[in-house]
XYZ file of C-alpha atoms in Angstrom:
359
model
C -55.775 -91.549 -3.747
C -54.725 -94.099 -6.331
C -55.010 -94.375 -10.080
C -57.984 -96.544 -11.067
C -57.755 -98.848 -14.069
C -61.022 -99.469 -15.932
C -62.105 -101.411 -19.004
C -63.374 -99.807 -22.207
C -67.049 -99.982 -21.224
C -66.483 -98.143 -17.943
C -64.034 -95.739 -19.574
C -66.545 -94.667 -22.231
C -69.287 -94.371 -19.640
C -67.098 -92.002 -17.628
C -66.100 -90.082 -20.761
C -69.661 -88.819 -21.125
C -69.032 -86.461 -18.206
C -65.269 -86.148 -17.822
C -62.344 -85.187 -20.115
C -60.343 -87.859 -21.911
C -56.620 -87.101 -22.075
C -54.813 -88.785 -24.959
C -51.092 -88.790 -24.061
C -49.896 -90.300 -27.343
C -47.747 -88.231 -29.692
C -49.291 -85.458 -31.845
C -48.985 -87.551 -35.040
C -50.764 -90.511 -33.439
C -53.566 -88.232 -32.250
C -53.876 -86.465 -35.601
C -54.219 -89.772 -37.450
C -57.092 -90.947 -35.248
C -58.290 -90.734 -31.661
C -61.284 -91.315 -29.424
C -63.857 -88.697 -30.519
C -63.910 -85.824 -28.055
C -60.496 -86.640 -26.562
C -58.022 -83.890 -25.647
C -54.432 -84.177 -26.878
C -51.928 -84.041 -23.984
C -48.817 -85.624 -25.522
C -46.162 -86.931 -23.185
C -43.607 -86.895 -26.029
C -43.301 -84.989 -29.268
C -43.152 -87.120 -32.418
C -39.362 -86.820 -32.478
C -39.045 -87.686 -28.765
C -41.284 -90.719 -29.171
C -39.041 -91.949 -31.989
C -35.933 -91.593 -29.820
C -37.487 -93.461 -26.885
C -38.821 -96.201 -29.152
C -35.485 -96.684 -30.866
C -33.717 -96.853 -27.509
C -36.185 -99.487 -26.327
C -35.661 -101.649 -29.412
C -31.906 -101.253 -29.824
C -30.738 -101.003 -26.219
C -33.036 -101.829 -23.292
C -36.292 -101.041 -21.530
C -34.429 -99.396 -18.661
C -32.472 -97.035 -20.917
C -35.675 -96.164 -22.780
C -37.365 -95.235 -19.486
C -34.428 -93.028 -18.503
C -34.526 -91.391 -21.920
C -38.229 -90.776 -21.489
C -37.729 -89.270 -18.033
C -35.325 -86.738 -19.529
C -38.210 -85.473 -21.650
C -40.960 -85.947 -19.044
C -39.301 -84.150 -16.129
C -39.225 -80.621 -17.590
C -42.832 -80.970 -18.801
C -44.443 -82.016 -15.507
C -45.491 -78.598 -14.266
C -46.783 -77.533 -17.676
C -48.879 -80.692 -18.038
C -50.446 -80.228 -14.591
C -51.277 -76.606 -15.351
C -52.721 -77.523 -18.737
C -55.064 -80.053 -17.114
C -55.990 -77.492 -14.440
C -56.885 -75.018 -17.169
C -58.937 -77.622 -19.032
C -60.908 -78.576 -15.921
C -61.302 -74.904 -15.035
C -62.974 -74.206 -18.377
C -65.328 -77.142 -17.814
C -66.188 -75.903 -14.324
C -67.496 -72.657 -15.775
C -70.399 -74.689 -17.131
C -70.600 -77.073 -14.141
C -69.045 -75.469 -11.024
C -69.590 -78.589 -8.922
C -67.939 -80.973 -11.397
C -65.318 -83.192 -9.697
C -61.658 -83.086 -10.747
C -61.852 -86.386 -12.636
C -59.724 -87.088 -15.704
C -59.428 -90.144 -17.951
C -55.999 -90.971 -19.346
C -54.900 -93.351 -22.089
C -51.975 -94.052 -24.399
C -51.542 -96.682 -27.149
C -51.513 -99.921 -25.136
C -52.163 -98.693 -21.605
C -48.463 -98.859 -20.801
C -45.756 -96.547 -19.550
C -46.907 -93.283 -21.120
C -50.371 -93.316 -19.556
C -48.961 -94.730 -16.325
C -46.459 -91.876 -16.057
C -48.970 -89.099 -16.714
C -51.595 -90.745 -14.509
C -49.074 -90.977 -11.646
C -48.282 -87.258 -11.993
C -51.902 -86.119 -12.103
C -52.853 -88.423 -9.230
C -49.931 -87.086 -7.174
C -51.152 -83.547 -7.755
C -54.628 -84.398 -6.514
C -56.781 -85.229 -9.513
C -58.948 -88.336 -9.556
C -57.481 -90.385 -12.394
C -58.796 -93.327 -14.404
C -56.714 -95.124 -17.024
C -57.920 -97.362 -19.831
C -56.809 -100.970 -19.674
C -55.362 -101.774 -23.096
C -55.258 -98.106 -24.128
C -56.323 -96.820 -27.533
C -55.802 -100.324 -28.930
C -58.671 -101.532 -26.722
C -60.836 -98.692 -28.001
C -60.148 -99.690 -31.620
C -61.193 -103.250 -30.880
C -64.382 -101.907 -29.318
C -65.009 -99.562 -32.277
C -64.738 -102.335 -34.864
C -67.062 -104.536 -32.804
C -69.801 -101.881 -33.010
C -70.252 -102.501 -36.729
C -71.148 -106.148 -36.086
C -73.951 -105.283 -33.636
C -77.367 -105.785 -35.301
C -79.273 -102.510 -35.710
C -82.746 -101.635 -36.895
C -82.030 -99.276 -39.786
C -84.318 -97.190 -41.977
C -82.562 -95.916 -45.100
C -83.634 -92.655 -46.778
C -83.120 -92.910 -50.525
C -83.511 -90.420 -53.334
C -81.713 -89.041 -56.349
C -79.067 -86.338 -55.935
C -80.672 -83.037 -54.988
C -83.505 -84.602 -52.982
C -82.400 -82.852 -49.783
C -81.827 -86.086 -47.872
C -79.523 -84.464 -45.303
C -82.151 -81.820 -44.558
C -84.707 -84.607 -44.111
C -82.451 -86.369 -41.590
C -82.080 -83.095 -39.692
C -85.856 -82.708 -39.651
C -86.325 -86.273 -38.400
C -83.801 -85.574 -35.651
C -85.732 -82.453 -34.590
C -88.851 -84.619 -34.463
C -87.116 -86.839 -31.909
C -86.144 -89.668 -34.249
C -82.807 -91.462 -33.973
C -80.517 -90.325 -36.787
C -76.936 -90.876 -37.942
C -75.609 -88.470 -40.571
C -72.824 -90.408 -42.315
C -71.906 -87.480 -44.560
C -71.456 -85.193 -41.563
C -69.163 -87.763 -39.931
C -67.198 -88.004 -43.194
C -67.079 -84.226 -43.878
C -68.306 -84.958 -47.394
C -71.623 -84.835 -49.265
C -70.955 -87.944 -51.304
C -70.651 -86.653 -54.881
C -67.667 -85.306 -56.792
C -68.727 -81.911 -55.406
C -69.185 -83.206 -51.889
C -65.995 -81.673 -50.490
C -66.815 -78.082 -51.489
C -67.108 -75.777 -48.492
C -66.257 -78.493 -45.972
C -63.157 -79.132 -43.842
C -60.698 -81.896 -44.717
C -62.026 -85.414 -44.401
C -60.937 -87.550 -41.442
C -58.670 -90.543 -41.916
C -60.418 -93.869 -42.498
C -59.638 -94.887 -38.922
C -61.003 -91.629 -37.511
C -64.191 -91.935 -39.573
C -64.694 -95.427 -38.154
C -64.101 -94.109 -34.634
C -66.687 -91.360 -35.104
C -69.261 -93.775 -36.515
C -68.622 -96.329 -33.757
C -69.103 -93.718 -31.038
C -72.274 -92.418 -32.677
C -73.697 -95.952 -32.740
C -72.592 -96.618 -29.168
C -74.121 -93.395 -27.872
C -77.416 -94.125 -29.595
C -77.587 -97.637 -28.184
C -76.606 -96.327 -24.742
C -79.450 -93.816 -24.810
C -82.054 -96.444 -25.726
C -82.820 -99.548 -23.738
C -83.166 -102.875 -25.549
C -86.964 -102.731 -25.654
C -86.938 -99.249 -27.202
C -84.530 -100.204 -29.986
C -87.253 -101.671 -32.190
C -89.488 -98.642 -31.594
C -86.683 -96.170 -32.337
C -84.891 -97.351 -35.471
C -81.853 -95.491 -36.767
C -82.551 -93.322 -39.803
C -79.685 -92.708 -42.211
C -79.086 -91.766 -45.807
C -78.630 -94.256 -48.613
C -74.955 -94.034 -49.563
C -72.496 -95.779 -51.790
C -69.819 -97.578 -49.803
C -67.324 -94.761 -50.452
C -68.001 -91.244 -49.179
C -65.234 -89.136 -50.649
C -62.004 -90.709 -49.437
C -63.479 -92.836 -46.635
C -65.330 -96.141 -46.739
C -68.318 -97.269 -44.704
C -67.156 -100.373 -42.771
C -68.145 -103.588 -44.571
C -70.187 -105.093 -41.738
C -72.244 -101.947 -41.232
C -72.686 -101.352 -44.972
C -74.098 -104.859 -45.370
C -76.707 -104.015 -42.749
C -77.599 -100.841 -44.646
C -78.064 -102.768 -47.879
C -80.231 -105.358 -46.136
C -82.472 -102.756 -44.466
C -85.676 -101.131 -45.773
C -84.977 -98.268 -48.181
C -87.555 -95.527 -48.695
C -86.911 -93.885 -52.055
C -88.264 -90.338 -52.376
C -89.070 -89.790 -56.048
C -88.887 -86.011 -56.559
C -89.215 -84.315 -59.984
C -85.990 -83.512 -61.826
C -86.737 -79.781 -62.049
C -87.295 -79.454 -58.313
C -84.011 -81.203 -57.562
C -82.115 -79.133 -60.123
C -83.388 -75.929 -58.550
C -82.270 -77.160 -55.107
C -78.798 -78.131 -56.342
C -78.251 -74.814 -58.119
C -79.176 -72.973 -54.926
C -76.801 -75.179 -52.917
C -73.766 -75.022 -55.231
C -74.472 -71.896 -57.277
C -72.101 -69.725 -55.250
C -69.240 -72.250 -55.200
C -65.878 -71.287 -56.671
C -65.960 -71.750 -60.459
C -62.511 -73.366 -60.687
C -63.404 -75.840 -57.939
C -66.595 -76.782 -59.784
C -64.621 -77.376 -62.976
C -62.041 -79.497 -61.147
C -64.840 -81.568 -59.627
C -66.294 -82.187 -63.092
C -62.877 -83.234 -64.395
C -62.608 -85.868 -61.642
C -65.561 -87.755 -63.133
C -64.869 -87.091 -66.826
C -64.072 -90.743 -67.648
C -67.524 -91.842 -66.516
C -69.318 -88.684 -67.605
C -67.936 -88.827 -71.137
C -65.883 -86.368 -73.154
C -68.737 -84.453 -74.785
C -70.791 -84.105 -71.604
C -67.697 -83.052 -69.648
C -66.859 -80.368 -72.195
C -70.449 -79.116 -72.315
C -70.760 -78.979 -68.512
C -67.463 -77.090 -68.155
C -68.492 -74.603 -70.858
C -71.726 -74.022 -68.946
C -69.735 -73.248 -65.791
C -67.460 -70.842 -67.702
C -70.515 -69.094 -69.143
C -72.082 -68.957 -65.644
C -74.900 -71.263 -66.693
C -74.869 -73.241 -63.432
C -78.303 -74.739 -64.107
C -77.149 -76.034 -67.492
C -74.079 -77.647 -65.994
C -75.962 -79.333 -63.177
C -78.716 -80.542 -65.490
C -76.024 -82.616 -67.218
C -74.540 -83.779 -63.926
C -77.899 -84.687 -62.373
C -78.712 -86.965 -65.312
C -75.356 -88.677 -64.800
C -75.848 -89.119 -61.063
C -79.458 -90.278 -61.513
C -78.250 -93.082 -63.780
C -75.597 -94.267 -61.333
C -77.852 -93.964 -58.304
C -80.589 -95.995 -59.989
C -78.073 -98.711 -60.797
C -76.968 -98.883 -57.148
C -80.542 -98.810 -55.888
C -81.380 -101.995 -57.795
C -78.227 -103.841 -56.746
C -79.174 -104.232 -53.105
C -78.734 -107.500 -51.228
C -80.838 -110.288 -52.784
C -83.618 -111.483 -50.526
C -83.691 -108.204 -48.619
C -86.739 -105.958 -48.219
C -87.937 -104.267 -51.431
C -87.290 -100.585 -52.092
C -90.375 -98.538 -51.190
C -90.930 -95.698 -53.690
C -92.559 -92.587 -52.227
C -93.659 -89.957 -54.776
C -93.126 -86.353 -53.662
C -93.734 -83.040 -55.375
C -90.952 -80.928 -53.863
C -87.611 -80.790 -52.078
C -89.172 -79.957 -48.727
C -87.754 -81.462 -45.536
C -90.987 -81.132 -43.546
C -93.166 -82.632 -46.261
C -90.777 -85.473 -47.045
C -90.091 -86.341 -43.402
C -93.857 -86.688 -42.945
C -94.122 -88.896 -46.031
C -91.399 -91.168 -44.618
C -92.972 -91.410 -41.196
C -96.376 -92.162 -42.715
C -94.848 -95.352 -44.163
C -94.354 -96.665 -40.623
C -97.912 -96.118 -39.468
């Protein structure tokens, strides 16, 4: 057997059925990685720093020797860890081959060393030419690809995420940007969710979602199966939608579900009513400059007095104003916003109303 080097297209194709082993350091992996990859670091963060410093200040040869001092004692453990990983996968697919995909930062010595070891042991090993750096180039390129997008609009509390989920269950192509960002978009969007990914990791997740959708649809089906997503501001919590992709969103048809204020307020209170009171107050304080001193004070007093509906009535009026401003600042010359009246926050009803616009 011999280690096989493949380009990013082939690597990602193989990754659909085989584990990706990221041999970069833990800090590199934590910052961002190929979605779905498994962290199998050749060096700890401290070890990587030592090897890198030796390379820069002394020589390549001394850096390799330094690296071998760390690599040697880990060899058996790394082989057994990969065996265990493949063993867990074989429980679901007993006939799955012992194929692993390996990459480091540039496709250099770290991936070469681990690939050599795993190949020697008997695994079938593929490495990524150009490493994670090649993946990042690929990821950024995905945002320049032209897509057919359908944007679901609506004031806060319209249940847009639930509508996307319903469309997905109906077999439509959907990307949930807020799910990828671990954030619901408003000042309260982080409540009850895990930490947000780094900007780079968010981009990686979005790029892979776009790639997987395009891979599952042939070119002729792309027009028939547009991508549905939610109308968002460019910033979702701490992450930003990539410029090129956001421009496409703003130039795509937007279907604005106009749902009565009272219905949306009831939905929001049900969604956030059980949230921690202090966290709600802190979220209000984050927008106090734009909300205004009096409204901020009134909303916080409502929270303290357990009048959640009163607090969110104030906040919904604020968010309605800002959303309406953004809705009418779309790209000039683009398709007009289509307003769709609805009577309730109901994912089944509103998904049907959206789909009726396409018939």
